[in-house]
Amino acid sequence: MPIRIHLDRLLAARGLTQKELSERIGITPANLNIFTTGKAKAVRFTTLEAICRELDCQPGDLLHWEE
């Protein structure tokens, strides 16, 4: 997949787990894991906004496109 997700890296840098983040942003741990592993077909802007708000980051910090 040409789009890489760097959520685990950001969580580790902030000392958070996926479970903690999912509770803070109001989505299930399973759905957050689908996003984290790159298996999601789409992501809502509201979810992306919530992740960025909680991690104090920009969307570009989470997503990286590779050829």
CSV table of C-alpha atoms in Angstrom, one decimal:
chain,number,residue,atom,x,y,z
A,1,MET,CA,0.0,0.0,0.0
A,2,PRO,CA,1.5,3.3,-1.0
A,3,ILE,CA,0.1,5.3,2.0
A,4,ARG,CA,1.9,4.5,5.2
A,5,ILE,CA,0.4,5.2,8.6
A,6,HIS,CA,2.7,6.4,11.4
A,7,LEU,CA,0.3,6.3,14.3
A,8,ASP,CA,2.2,3.7,16.4
A,9,ARG,CA,5.3,5.9,16.2
A,10,LEU,CA,3.4,9.0,17.4
A,11,LEU,CA,1.7,7.0,20.2
A,12,ALA,CA,5.0,5.7,21.4
A,13,ALA,CA,6.6,9.1,21.4
A,14,ARG,CA,3.7,10.3,23.6
A,15,GLY,CA,3.6,7.3,25.8
A,16,LEU,CA,0.0,6.4,24.8
A,17,THR,CA,-1.6,3.1,23.7
A,18,GLN,CA,-4.1,2.6,21.0
A,19,LYS,CA,-6.7,1.7,23.6
A,20,GLU,CA,-6.1,5.0,25.5
A,21,LEU,CA,-6.3,7.0,22.2
A,22,SER,CA,-9.5,5.2,21.1
A,23,GLU,CA,-11.1,6.1,24.5
A,24,ARG,CA,-10.1,9.7,24.2
A,25,ILE,CA,-11.4,10.1,20.6
A,26,GLY,CA,-14.5,8.0,20.9
A,27,ILE,CA,-13.9,5.2,18.5
A,28,THR,CA,-13.5,1.5,19.1
A,29,PRO,CA,-10.0,0.0,19.6
A,30,ALA,CA,-10.8,-2.3,16.7
A,31,ASN,CA,-11.5,0.6,14.3
A,32,LEU,CA,-8.4,2.4,15.4
A,33,ASN,CA,-6.4,-0.7,14.8
A,34,ILE,CA,-7.8,-1.0,11.3
A,35,PHE,CA,-6.6,2.5,10.6
A,36,THR,CA,-3.2,1.9,12.3
A,37,THR,CA,-2.5,-1.2,10.2
A,38,GLY,CA,-3.4,0.5,7.0
A,39,LYS,CA,-6.4,-1.8,6.3
A,40,ALA,CA,-9.0,1.1,6.4
A,41,LYS,CA,-10.5,1.9,3.0
A,42,ALA,CA,-11.4,5.4,4.2
A,43,VAL,CA,-11.0,7.7,7.2
A,44,ARG,CA,-13.5,10.4,8.3
A,45,PHE,CA,-12.1,13.9,8.6
A,46,THR,CA,-13.7,14.0,12.0
A,47,THR,CA,-11.7,11.0,13.1
A,48,LEU,CA,-8.5,12.4,11.6
A,49,GLU,CA,-9.2,15.7,13.3
A,50,ALA,CA,-9.7,14.0,16.7
A,51,ILE,CA,-6.5,12.0,16.3
A,52,CYS,CA,-4.5,15.1,15.4
A,53,ARG,CA,-6.1,17.1,18.3
A,54,GLU,CA,-5.2,14.4,20.9
A,55,LEU,CA,-1.7,13.8,19.6
A,56,ASP,CA,-1.0,17.5,18.8
A,57,CYS,CA,0.1,16.7,15.3
A,58,GLN,CA,-0.7,17.4,11.7
A,59,PRO,CA,-2.3,14.9,9.2
A,60,GLY,CA,1.1,14.8,7.4
A,61,ASP,CA,2.6,13.5,10.6
A,62,LEU,CA,0.3,10.5,10.5
A,63,LEU,CA,0.2,9.8,6.8
A,64,HIS,CA,3.0,9.3,4.3
A,65,TRP,CA,2.7,8.5,0.6
A,66,GLU,CA,5.3,6.3,-1.1
A,67,GLU,CA,5.5,5.3,-4.7
